[in-house]
Amino acid sequence: MTKRVFTTEDFAAALHLPLQKYLRGRKASATTPQIPDEEDPLDALFTDIIQNGLTSISGPAQSAKVLVAGAGPAGLAAAYELKRAGFEVALFEASERTGGRVKTITAPFTPGLHGEGGAMRLPANHVLVHTYLDVFQLTDQLENFDQANKIIYLSTYGKTLTYDQFNALLIAQDPGLLACFPGLLPGEKGQTIDQLWDAAVIPVVQAFDAVYQNNPANIAAAYAQITALYDQYSLQTYFEQVAGWSQDCISLYDLGSPHVVLDNAFIESWKDAFLSSQSGGAEAGMMQMMQGMQQIPSAFLNPALPFSLKDDITYGARVVAANYTPSGGPGQRVSIDYQTKGGQTLTAWGDYVIFAVPFTTMRLLKTGTPFSVAKSNAIRELRYVEVTKILLQFKTRWWQSYFSALGQGTDGGMVTDLPIRYTMFPAATSAQFANGQNRGVIMASYTFQQDATETGAMPVEASVALAIDNLSTIFGADVVQSNVEVGTSQVWSGDVFSGGSAFAYFAPMQKTRLFSAMLQPEWDGYAVFAGEHNSYTHGWIEGAFESALRTAYQIYYNQTH
């Protein structure tokens, strides 16, 4: 029997819950109209599932066994909800830990200190994550994450500036700063980066609002309109062909902002524009977990939970093959082969399989029963972003007095055109600095794509040395070199367990061509797909949970209808 695919409208209508209270809204900047999130129509159903379980929809399901490949946030959440609903679940994780690309790094740092190799912050409007934190009684573990970018250093200018100074010089058309971008057009001068962006996306906001009209029922149609109009553009080509920016204006936006990847599909960058705002998207209300973001996936293993997954995971189990037997009876419809650390290849059988791993990992999977052509194309073509992070521990948190002397608080971000590109200094109020801890760990470098490839190709010692050198150029060798103690790096392009990927971000036209097929179940509905890539919220834990709840609902619905 072929199982149906559930659309956004199907999910939203499932419980007939009011949508308005769940509208989260994202702002490109403080001056643009509020734009609801594309996931919003799903939140009514999904938050109800988190709070009350799948069985609150239509009662218990007939028992079935679900195999889950991958124990990242998506695999964990899907398995947890299905176990709550009465399913038998078995998770297979290739590495020695849960969390996937949520990775809190504690070594080689002093006990009590940590840095984030992967996910590092939670926007206030990510309601699925915050609902889980509430259910797991972890909201008291949230603390502030200062998203704002406080200073900028451009080597061509040769001087560190606060962003207030940087903006003032741009508005005043300072000859020294404009000399760094000599090709700016007359209409591009005298404006800040945020002002340039706001003006550039006016037609997009207008096109969205023309359909949305502040009506939650129109969200899907409004995003469909934006996709039809603008999915053809990368961020680079949108600036060139729609906004009419000069190349130096594009360089100003790129070098003066964090998180800019010009090859991204424009509509992806538009939705996440607050990440590149100079103010850091103050309205995002960013938070972090006191003991590291690893607390979130670890919560699903809490032995105090009645449906804890602690005994349902096989570690060191790399799934290498999967197959579907249409004629198979209960418990014999799907199978996976996995290799153990001991060198054995074992087989597990079940009724459903959830592939909760990146498509880069799926690409290497042998499937005895082929997926559809459309799914196979999506697995092969989906674009992922490369990321490298470099973390450094210092004996003293010298940056607090540096920022304070500038009137910029005690923490926040720094953007530079040097190879490290983006640095985040932790909040002075962070729980890891309690009990008189004078040391601190900073994210010394956060790079994407080519920058990430270059730093990621270095031995760890060389990348740490590069970060120290770049920071010494900006802040002075005495303060940096006399305080640094240890460092390490997280190179996602070299991480075998993530398939060499950090997170998915569509290239132009991939949403149009691939996304529908990405969400499509396979094998008559007995194989479903989860992960941040299979969501509207790429690159976030929220997207992983969105996809997990979608797949859990699909399997549950199939068993109860």
Coordinates of C-alpha atoms in Angstrom, one line a residue:
M1 CA 0.0 0.0 0.0
T2 CA 1.4 3.4 -1.0
K3 CA 1.5 5.9 1.8
R4 CA 0.5 9.5 1.1
V5 CA 2.8 12.5 1.6
F6 CA 1.7 15.2 4.0
T7 CA 1.8 18.8 2.9
T8 CA 2.2 21.8 5.2
E9 CA -1.6 22.3 4.9
D10 CA -2.2 18.8 6.0
F11 CA -0.1 19.1 9.1
A12 CA -1.6 22.5 10.0
A13 CA -5.1 21.2 9.7
A14 CA -4.5 18.0 11.6
L15 CA -5.6 19.4 14.9
H16 CA -7.4 22.5 13.7
L17 CA -5.4 24.5 16.3
P18 CA -5.2 28.3 16.0
L19 CA -2.0 29.4 14.2
Q20 CA -1.8 33.0 15.3
K21 CA -0.4 32.3 18.8
Y22 CA 2.5 30.3 17.2
L23 CA 3.6 32.9 14.7
R24 CA 7.2 33.6 15.5
G25 CA 8.2 36.2 12.9
R26 CA 11.7 37.0 11.7
K27 CA 13.0 40.4 11.0
A28 CA 15.7 41.1 8.4
S29 CA 16.4 44.3 10.4
A30 CA 14.7 46.6 12.8
T31 CA 13.3 48.7 9.9
T32 CA 11.7 46.0 7.8
P33 CA 8.2 44.6 8.3
Q34 CA 7.8 41.4 10.4
I35 CA 8.1 38.3 8.3
P36 CA 6.6 35.1 9.7
D37 CA 8.7 31.9 9.5
E38 CA 8.0 29.4 6.8
E39 CA 7.7 26.7 9.5
D40 CA 5.0 28.6 11.4
P41 CA 2.0 26.7 10.1
L42 CA 3.5 23.5 11.4
D43 CA 4.1 24.8 14.9
A44 CA 0.6 24.3 16.3
L45 CA 0.7 20.6 15.6
F46 CA 4.3 20.0 16.5
T47 CA 4.2 21.8 19.8
D48 CA 1.1 19.8 20.7
I49 CA 3.0 16.6 19.9
I50 CA 6.0 17.7 22.1
Q51 CA 3.7 18.6 25.0
N52 CA 1.1 15.9 24.8
G53 CA 2.5 13.1 22.6
L54 CA 1.4 11.6 19.3
T55 CA -1.3 9.6 21.0
S56 CA -3.2 12.8 21.8
I57 CA -4.1 13.0 18.1
S58 CA -6.0 9.7 17.7
G59 CA -5.1 7.3 20.4
P60 CA -2.5 4.5 20.5
A61 CA -1.0 3.0 17.3
Q62 CA -0.5 -0.6 16.6
S63 CA 2.9 -1.5 17.7
A64 CA 5.7 -1.5 15.1
K65 CA 9.5 -1.4 15.2
V66 CA 11.3 1.7 13.8
L67 CA 15.0 1.6 12.9
V68 CA 16.7 5.0 13.1
A69 CA 20.0 5.7 11.3
G70 CA 21.7 8.6 13.2
A71 CA 21.4 9.8 16.8
G72 CA 21.6 13.6 16.2
P73 CA 18.8 15.9 17.4
A74 CA 16.5 14.7 14.5
G75 CA 17.0 11.0 15.1
L76 CA 16.7 11.4 18.9
A77 CA 13.5 13.5 18.7
A78 CA 11.8 11.2 16.2
A79 CA 12.6 8.1 18.1
Y80 CA 11.6 9.6 21.4
E81 CA 8.1 10.7 20.2
L82 CA 7.5 7.3 18.6
K83 CA 8.6 5.4 21.7
R84 CA 6.2 7.6 23.7
A85 CA 3.5 6.5 21.3
G86 CA 4.2 2.8 21.9
F87 CA 6.6 2.0 19.1
E88 CA 9.7 0.0 19.5
V89 CA 12.7 2.0 18.4
A90 CA 16.4 1.2 17.8
L91 CA 18.9 3.9 16.9
F92 CA 22.2 3.2 15.2
E93 CA 24.9 5.8 15.6
A94 CA 28.3 5.6 13.8
S95 CA 30.2 7.7 16.4
E96 CA 30.7 7.2 20.1
R97 CA 28.2 10.0 21.2
T98 CA 24.8 11.5 20.5
G99 CA 24.2 15.0 19.1
G100 CA 25.6 14.9 15.6
R101 CA 26.5 18.4 14.7
V102 CA 25.7 19.6 18.1
K103 CA 29.1 19.2 19.7
T104 CA 30.2 20.8 22.9
I105 CA 34.0 20.6 23.1
T106 CA 35.6 20.3 26.6
A107 CA 39.1 19.0 25.7
P108 CA 41.8 20.2 25.8
F109 CA 40.3 23.0 28.0
T110 CA 40.5 23.4 31.8
P111 CA 37.8 21.5 33.5
G112 CA 34.6 23.5 33.7
L113 CA 35.3 25.4 30.4
H114 CA 33.9 24.5 27.0
G115 CA 33.4 25.8 23.5
E116 CA 31.0 24.9 20.7
G117 CA 32.2 23.0 17.7
G118 CA 28.7 23.1 16.1
A119 CA 25.4 24.6 17.1
M120 CA 26.1 27.5 19.5
R121 CA 22.9 29.6 20.0
L122 CA 19.1 29.4 20.1
P123 CA 16.9 32.2 18.8
A124 CA 14.0 33.1 21.1
N125 CA 11.5 32.3 18.3
H126 CA 12.6 28.7 17.8
V127 CA 9.5 27.4 19.5
L128 CA 10.1 23.7 19.0
V129 CA 13.5 23.8 20.8
H130 CA 12.1 25.9 23.6
T131 CA 9.1 23.7 24.0
Y132 CA 11.4 20.7 24.4
L133 CA 13.5 22.6 27.0
D134 CA 10.3 23.4 28.9
V135 CA 9.1 19.7 28.8
F136 CA 12.6 18.5 29.9
Q137 CA 12.7 21.2 32.6
L138 CA 15.9 22.7 31.2
T139 CA 14.7 26.3 30.7
D140 CA 16.7 27.3 33.8
Q141 CA 19.8 26.2 31.9
L142 CA 19.4 29.0 29.3
E143 CA 21.7 32.0 29.5
N144 CA 22.3 35.0 27.3
F145 CA 24.3 34.8 24.1
D146 CA 25.4 38.2 22.9
Q147 CA 24.8 38.1 19.2
A148 CA 25.8 41.7 18.5
N149 CA 29.0 42.5 16.6
K150 CA 31.0 45.0 18.6
I151 CA 34.1 45.7 16.5
I152 CA 35.5 45.3 13.0
Y153 CA 39.1 45.2 11.7
L154 CA 39.8 45.6 8.0
S155 CA 43.5 45.1 7.2
T156 CA 43.1 47.6 4.3
Y157 CA 42.0 50.2 6.8
G158 CA 44.6 49.1 9.4
K159 CA 42.7 50.1 12.5
T160 CA 40.1 48.5 14.8
L161 CA 36.8 50.2 14.8
T162 CA 33.6 49.8 16.9
Y163 CA 30.6 49.3 14.7
D164 CA 29.3 52.7 15.8
Q165 CA 32.5 54.2 14.5
F166 CA 32.4 52.1 11.3
N167 CA 28.9 53.2 10.6
A168 CA 29.6 56.8 11.3
L169 CA 32.6 56.8 8.9
L170 CA 30.4 55.1 6.2
I171 CA 27.7 57.8 6.6
A172 CA 30.3 60.6 6.6
Q173 CA 31.9 59.0 3.5
D174 CA 35.3 59.0 5.2
P175 CA 38.0 59.0 2.4
G176 CA 40.1 56.5 4.3
L177 CA 37.4 54.0 4.7
L178 CA 36.0 54.5 1.2
A179 CA 39.5 53.9 -0.2
C180 CA 39.0 50.3 0.9
F181 CA 36.1 50.1 -1.5
P182 CA 37.0 52.5 -4.3
G183 CA 34.4 51.1 -6.8
L184 CA 31.3 52.1 -4.7
L185 CA 28.7 53.9 -6.8
P186 CA 27.5 57.4 -5.7
G187 CA 24.2 56.0 -4.5
E188 CA 26.0 53.3 -2.4
K189 CA 28.0 55.8 -0.4
G190 CA 26.9 57.4 2.8
Q191 CA 25.0 54.3 3.9
T192 CA 25.6 51.6 6.5
I193 CA 25.6 47.9 5.5
D194 CA 22.2 47.4 7.2
Q195 CA 20.7 50.4 5.3
L196 CA 22.1 49.0 2.0
W197 CA 20.5 45.6 2.7
D198 CA 17.2 47.1 3.7
A199 CA 16.9 49.0 0.5
A200 CA 18.1 46.0 -1.6
V201 CA 15.3 43.7 -0.3
I202 CA 12.4 46.1 -0.5
P203 CA 10.9 44.4 -3.6
V204 CA 11.1 41.0 -1.8
V205 CA 9.4 42.3 1.3
Q206 CA 6.7 43.9 -0.8
A207 CA 6.1 40.8 -2.9
F208 CA 5.8 38.8 0.3
D209 CA 3.4 41.2 2.0
A210 CA 1.3 41.5 -1.1
V211 CA 0.3 37.8 -0.6
Y212 CA 0.7 37.4 3.2
Q213 CA -1.4 40.4 4.1
N214 CA -0.9 39.6 7.8
N215 CA -3.0 36.5 7.5
P216 CA -1.5 33.3 8.8
A217 CA -3.4 31.3 6.3
N218 CA -1.4 32.9 3.5
I219 CA 2.1 32.1 4.8
A220 CA 2.7 29.1 2.5
A221 CA 1.4 31.0 -0.5
A222 CA 3.6 34.0 0.3
Y223 CA 6.7 31.9 0.5
A224 CA 5.7 30.1 -2.7
Q225 CA 5.5 33.6 -4.4
I226 CA 9.0 34.5 -3.1
T227 CA 10.4 31.1 -4.3
A228 CA 8.9 31.6 -7.7
L229 CA 10.3 35.1 -8.1
Y230 CA 13.7 34.8 -6.4
D231 CA 14.9 31.2 -6.2
Q232 CA 16.8 31.6 -9.4
Y233 CA 19.3 34.0 -7.7
S234 CA 22.3 33.4 -5.5
L235 CA 23.0 36.1 -3.0
Q236 CA 25.8 37.3 -5.3
T237 CA 23.6 37.4 -8.4
Y238 CA 20.7 39.0 -6.6
F239 CA 23.0 41.9 -5.5
E240 CA 24.2 42.2 -9.1
Q241 CA 21.1 41.7 -11.1
V242 CA 18.2 42.9 -8.9
A243 CA 19.7 45.3 -6.4
G244 CA 22.2 46.7 -8.9
W245 CA 25.1 46.7 -6.5
S246 CA 28.7 47.3 -7.6
Q247 CA 31.2 44.6 -6.8
D248 CA 32.8 46.8 -4.2
C249 CA 29.4 47.2 -2.5
I250 CA 29.1 43.5 -2.4
S251 CA 32.6 43.3 -0.9
L252 CA 31.6 45.9 1.7
Y253 CA 28.6 43.8 2.7
D254 CA 30.7 40.6 2.7
L255 CA 33.7 41.8 4.6
G256 CA 31.7 43.9 7.0
S257 CA 29.3 41.2 8.0
P258 CA 29.5 37.7 9.6
H259 CA 27.9 34.7 8.1
V260 CA 27.8 35.9 4.5
V261 CA 28.1 33.2 1.8
L262 CA 27.6 34.7 -1.6
D263 CA 27.0 31.3 -3.2
N264 CA 23.9 30.7 -1.0
A265 CA 20.5 30.8 -2.6
F266 CA 19.3 34.3 -2.1
I267 CA 16.0 33.3 -0.4
E268 CA 18.0 31.3 2.2
S269 CA 20.1 34.3 3.0
W270 CA 17.0 36.6 3.1
K271 CA 15.3 34.4 5.7
D272 CA 18.5 34.4 7.9
A273 CA 19.5 38.0 7.2
F274 CA 19.5 38.8 11.0
L275 CA 22.7 36.7 11.2
S276 CA 24.6 39.2 9.1
S277 CA 23.1 42.3 10.6
Q278 CA 25.7 44.5 12.2
S279 CA 23.5 44.7 15.3
G280 CA 23.5 41.0 15.4
G281 CA 19.7 40.8 15.1
A282 CA 19.0 42.1 18.5
E283 CA 15.4 41.1 18.2
A284 CA 16.5 37.4 17.8
G285 CA 16.9 37.1 21.6
M286 CA 19.8 34.6 21.3
M287 CA 20.4 32.2 24.2
Q288 CA 22.8 29.3 24.9
M289 CA 22.9 26.4 27.3
M290 CA 24.9 26.9 30.5
Q291 CA 26.8 23.6 30.3
G292 CA 26.9 23.6 26.5
M293 CA 24.5 22.9 23.7
Q294 CA 25.2 19.2 24.2
Q295 CA 22.6 19.4 27.0
I296 CA 19.8 19.4 24.4
P297 CA 20.5 16.0 22.7
S298 CA 21.6 14.5 26.1
A299 CA 18.2 15.3 27.5
F300 CA 16.6 12.5 25.4
L301 CA 18.9 10.0 27.3
N302 CA 17.9 11.2 30.8
P303 CA 17.4 8.0 32.7
A304 CA 14.7 9.7 34.8
L305 CA 12.5 10.0 31.7
P306 CA 9.8 7.3 31.4
F307 CA 10.7 7.0 27.7
S308 CA 14.5 7.6 27.9
L309 CA 16.5 6.5 24.9
K310 CA 19.6 5.6 26.9
D311 CA 19.3 1.9 26.2
D312 CA 17.9 2.1 22.6
I313 CA 21.1 3.3 20.9
T314 CA 23.9 1.2 19.5
Y315 CA 27.1 3.2 19.2
G316 CA 29.9 2.6 16.8
A317 CA 27.3 1.3 14.4
R318 CA 27.8 2.7 10.9
V319 CA 24.8 2.0 8.7
V320 CA 26.2 0.9 5.3
A321 CA 23.2 -0.6 3.5
A322 CA 19.4 -0.7 3.7
N323 CA 16.7 -2.7 1.9
Y324 CA 12.9 -2.9 1.6
T325 CA 10.9 -6.2 1.3
P326 CA 7.4 -5.3 0.1
S327 CA 6.2 -8.8 0.9
G328 CA 7.7 -8.8 4.4
G329 CA 5.4 -9.3 7.3
P330 CA 5.4 -7.3 10.6
G331 CA 9.0 -6.5 11.7
Q332 CA 10.4 -7.8 8.4
R333 CA 9.6 -4.9 5.9
V334 CA 12.9 -3.0 6.1
S335 CA 16.4 -3.9 7.1
I336 CA 19.7 -2.1 7.6
D337 CA 23.2 -3.5 7.7
Y338 CA 25.6 -1.8 10.0
Q339 CA 29.3 -2.3 10.7
T340 CA 30.5 -2.4 14.3
K341 CA 33.8 -1.2 15.7
G342 CA 34.7 -4.8 16.1
G343 CA 34.6 -5.3 12.4
Q344 CA 31.3 -7.2 12.2
T345 CA 28.5 -6.5 9.7
L346 CA 25.1 -7.1 11.4
T347 CA 21.6 -6.8 10.2
A348 CA 18.6 -5.3 12.0
W349 CA 15.0 -5.7 10.8
G350 CA 11.9 -3.5 11.4
D351 CA 8.7 -2.0 10.0
Y352 CA 10.0 1.5 9.3
V353 CA 13.3 3.2 8.9
I354 CA 14.2 6.8 9.5
F355 CA 17.3 8.1 7.8
A356 CA 18.3 10.9 10.2
V357 CA 21.7 11.6 8.6
P358 CA 22.9 14.2 6.2
F359 CA 22.5 13.5 2.5
T360 CA 26.2 13.5 2.2
T361 CA 26.2 10.4 4.3
M362 CA 23.2 9.0 2.5
R363 CA 25.2 9.2 -0.7
L364 CA 27.4 6.4 0.5
L365 CA 24.6 4.1 1.5
K366 CA 23.9 1.0 -0.5
T367 CA 20.1 0.5 -1.1
G368 CA 19.0 -2.9 -2.2
T369 CA 15.7 -1.3 -3.2
P370 CA 16.5 1.9 -5.1
F371 CA 15.0 5.2 -4.1
S372 CA 13.0 7.2 -6.6
V373 CA 14.9 9.1 -9.3
A374 CA 13.9 12.4 -7.7
K375 CA 15.1 11.4 -4.2
S376 CA 18.3 10.0 -5.6
N377 CA 18.9 13.3 -7.4
A378 CA 18.3 15.3 -4.3
I379 CA 20.7 13.1 -2.2
R380 CA 23.3 13.6 -4.9
E381 CA 22.9 17.3 -5.5
L382 CA 21.9 19.0 -2.2
R383 CA 24.4 21.7 -1.4
Y384 CA 26.1 21.8 2.0
V385 CA 28.1 24.5 3.6
E386 CA 31.6 23.9 4.8
V387 CA 32.5 25.3 8.3
T388 CA 35.7 25.4 10.4
K389 CA 35.8 26.6 13.9
I390 CA 39.0 27.4 15.9
L391 CA 38.7 27.6 19.7
L392 CA 41.3 29.1 22.0
Q393 CA 41.6 29.1 25.8
F394 CA 43.2 32.1 27.5
K395 CA 44.5 32.4 31.1
T396 CA 42.6 35.6 31.6
R397 CA 39.5 37.1 29.9
W398 CA 41.4 40.1 28.7
W399 CA 38.7 41.0 26.1
Q400 CA 36.3 42.1 28.8
S401 CA 38.4 45.1 29.8
Y402 CA 39.1 45.8 26.1
F403 CA 35.4 45.9 25.2
S404 CA 34.6 47.8 28.4
A405 CA 37.1 50.5 27.5
L406 CA 35.4 51.0 24.2
G407 CA 32.0 51.3 25.8
Q408 CA 30.9 48.0 24.1
G409 CA 30.0 45.9 27.1
T410 CA 32.2 42.9 27.9
D411 CA 31.5 40.4 25.1
G412 CA 30.2 40.0 21.6
G413 CA 31.4 39.5 18.0
M414 CA 34.3 40.7 15.9
V415 CA 34.4 40.7 12.1
T416 CA 37.6 40.9 10.1
D417 CA 38.9 40.4 6.6
L418 CA 41.8 38.4 8.0
P419 CA 41.6 34.6 7.6
I420 CA 39.9 34.0 10.9
R421 CA 36.9 36.2 9.6
Y422 CA 34.6 36.0 12.7
T423 CA 35.3 35.8 16.4
M424 CA 32.9 35.4 19.3
F425 CA 33.8 36.4 22.8
P426 CA 31.6 34.7 25.4
A427 CA 29.2 36.5 27.7
A428 CA 30.8 37.6 31.0
T429 CA 27.8 36.3 32.9
S430 CA 28.2 32.8 31.5
A431 CA 27.8 30.0 34.1
Q432 CA 31.1 28.5 33.2
F433 CA 32.9 31.5 34.7
A434 CA 31.3 31.1 38.1
N435 CA 33.3 30.3 41.2
G436 CA 36.1 32.8 40.4
Q437 CA 37.1 31.2 37.0
N438 CA 39.4 33.7 35.3
R439 CA 40.1 31.7 32.2
G440 CA 37.9 31.7 29.2
V441 CA 37.4 30.0 25.8
I442 CA 36.6 32.0 22.7
M443 CA 35.5 31.0 19.3
A444 CA 38.6 32.6 17.7
S445 CA 37.5 31.8 14.2
Y446 CA 34.3 30.8 12.5
T447 CA 34.7 30.5 8.7
F448 CA 32.6 29.3 5.8
Q449 CA 33.3 27.7 2.4
Q450 CA 36.8 28.7 0.9
D451 CA 38.0 30.2 4.2
A452 CA 36.8 27.1 6.0
T453 CA 38.6 24.9 3.5
E454 CA 41.8 26.8 3.8
T455 CA 41.9 26.7 7.6
G456 CA 40.4 23.2 7.8
A457 CA 43.2 21.8 5.6
M458 CA 45.8 22.9 8.2
P459 CA 47.0 20.7 11.0
V460 CA 45.4 21.7 14.2
E461 CA 48.6 23.3 15.5
A462 CA 48.9 25.4 12.4
S463 CA 45.3 26.6 12.5
V464 CA 45.6 27.5 16.2
A465 CA 48.8 29.4 15.4
L466 CA 47.0 31.2 12.6
A467 CA 44.2 32.3 14.9
I468 CA 46.8 33.5 17.5
D469 CA 48.6 35.5 14.8
N470 CA 45.5 37.1 13.5
L471 CA 44.2 38.0 16.9
S472 CA 47.7 39.4 17.8
T473 CA 47.5 41.7 14.7
I474 CA 44.2 43.1 15.9
F475 CA 44.6 43.2 19.7
G476 CA 48.4 43.2 20.1
A477 CA 50.8 40.4 20.5
D478 CA 51.5 41.1 24.2
V479 CA 47.9 40.6 25.4
V480 CA 47.2 37.6 23.1
Q481 CA 50.4 35.7 23.1
S482 CA 51.0 36.1 26.8
N483 CA 47.5 34.8 27.7
V484 CA 46.8 32.0 25.2
E485 CA 47.2 28.5 26.7
V486 CA 45.6 25.8 24.4
G487 CA 43.5 25.5 21.3
T488 CA 41.7 23.1 19.0
S489 CA 39.6 23.1 15.9
Q490 CA 36.5 21.5 14.5
V491 CA 36.7 20.9 10.8
W492 CA 33.3 19.8 9.6
S493 CA 34.5 19.1 6.0
G494 CA 36.8 16.4 7.5
D495 CA 34.3 14.9 9.9
V496 CA 33.5 11.5 8.6
F497 CA 30.4 11.0 10.8
S498 CA 28.7 14.1 9.4
G499 CA 29.6 13.2 5.8
G500 CA 32.0 16.1 5.7
S501 CA 29.1 18.6 6.0
A502 CA 28.2 21.4 8.5
F503 CA 24.7 22.1 7.4
A504 CA 22.5 22.3 4.3
Y505 CA 21.9 25.5 2.4
F506 CA 20.2 25.5 -0.9
A507 CA 21.9 26.6 -4.0
P508 CA 19.8 28.6 -6.5
M509 CA 16.7 26.6 -7.7
Q510 CA 17.4 23.7 -5.3
K511 CA 14.3 24.6 -3.3
T512 CA 12.2 24.6 -6.4
R513 CA 13.8 21.4 -7.9
L514 CA 14.6 19.3 -4.8
F515 CA 12.7 20.2 -1.7
S516 CA 9.5 18.4 -2.5
A517 CA 11.4 15.2 -3.3
M518 CA 13.5 15.5 -0.2
L519 CA 10.3 15.4 2.0
Q520 CA 8.8 12.5 0.1
P521 CA 8.8 9.1 1.9
E522 CA 10.2 6.2 0.0
W523 CA 9.5 2.4 -0.1
D524 CA 5.7 2.8 0.0
G525 CA 6.0 5.1 3.0
Y526 CA 8.1 2.7 5.1
A527 CA 11.3 4.9 4.7
V528 CA 11.2 8.5 5.9
F529 CA 13.9 11.2 6.1
A530 CA 14.8 13.5 8.9
G531 CA 17.5 16.1 9.6
E532 CA 17.9 19.9 9.4
H533 CA 18.2 19.6 5.6
N534 CA 14.7 18.2 5.4
S535 CA 13.2 21.3 7.0
Y536 CA 12.4 25.0 6.4
T537 CA 15.1 26.0 9.0
H538 CA 18.4 24.8 7.6
G539 CA 21.4 24.9 9.9
W540 CA 19.5 25.0 13.2
I541 CA 18.4 22.5 15.8
E542 CA 14.9 23.9 15.2
G543 CA 15.1 22.5 11.7
A544 CA 16.2 19.1 13.0
F545 CA 13.3 19.0 15.4
E546 CA 10.8 20.1 12.7
S547 CA 11.9 17.3 10.5
A548 CA 11.8 14.8 13.3
L549 CA 8.3 15.6 14.3
R550 CA 7.2 15.5 10.7
T551 CA 8.6 12.0 10.2
A552 CA 7.3 10.7 13.6
Y553 CA 3.8 12.0 12.6
Q554 CA 4.0 10.3 9.2
I555 CA 4.9 7.0 10.7
Y556 CA 2.3 7.3 13.5
Y557 CA -0.4 8.3 11.0
N558 CA 0.4 5.3 8.8
Q559 CA -0.1 3.0 11.8
T560 CA -3.4 4.6 13.0
H561 CA -5.2 5.0 9.6

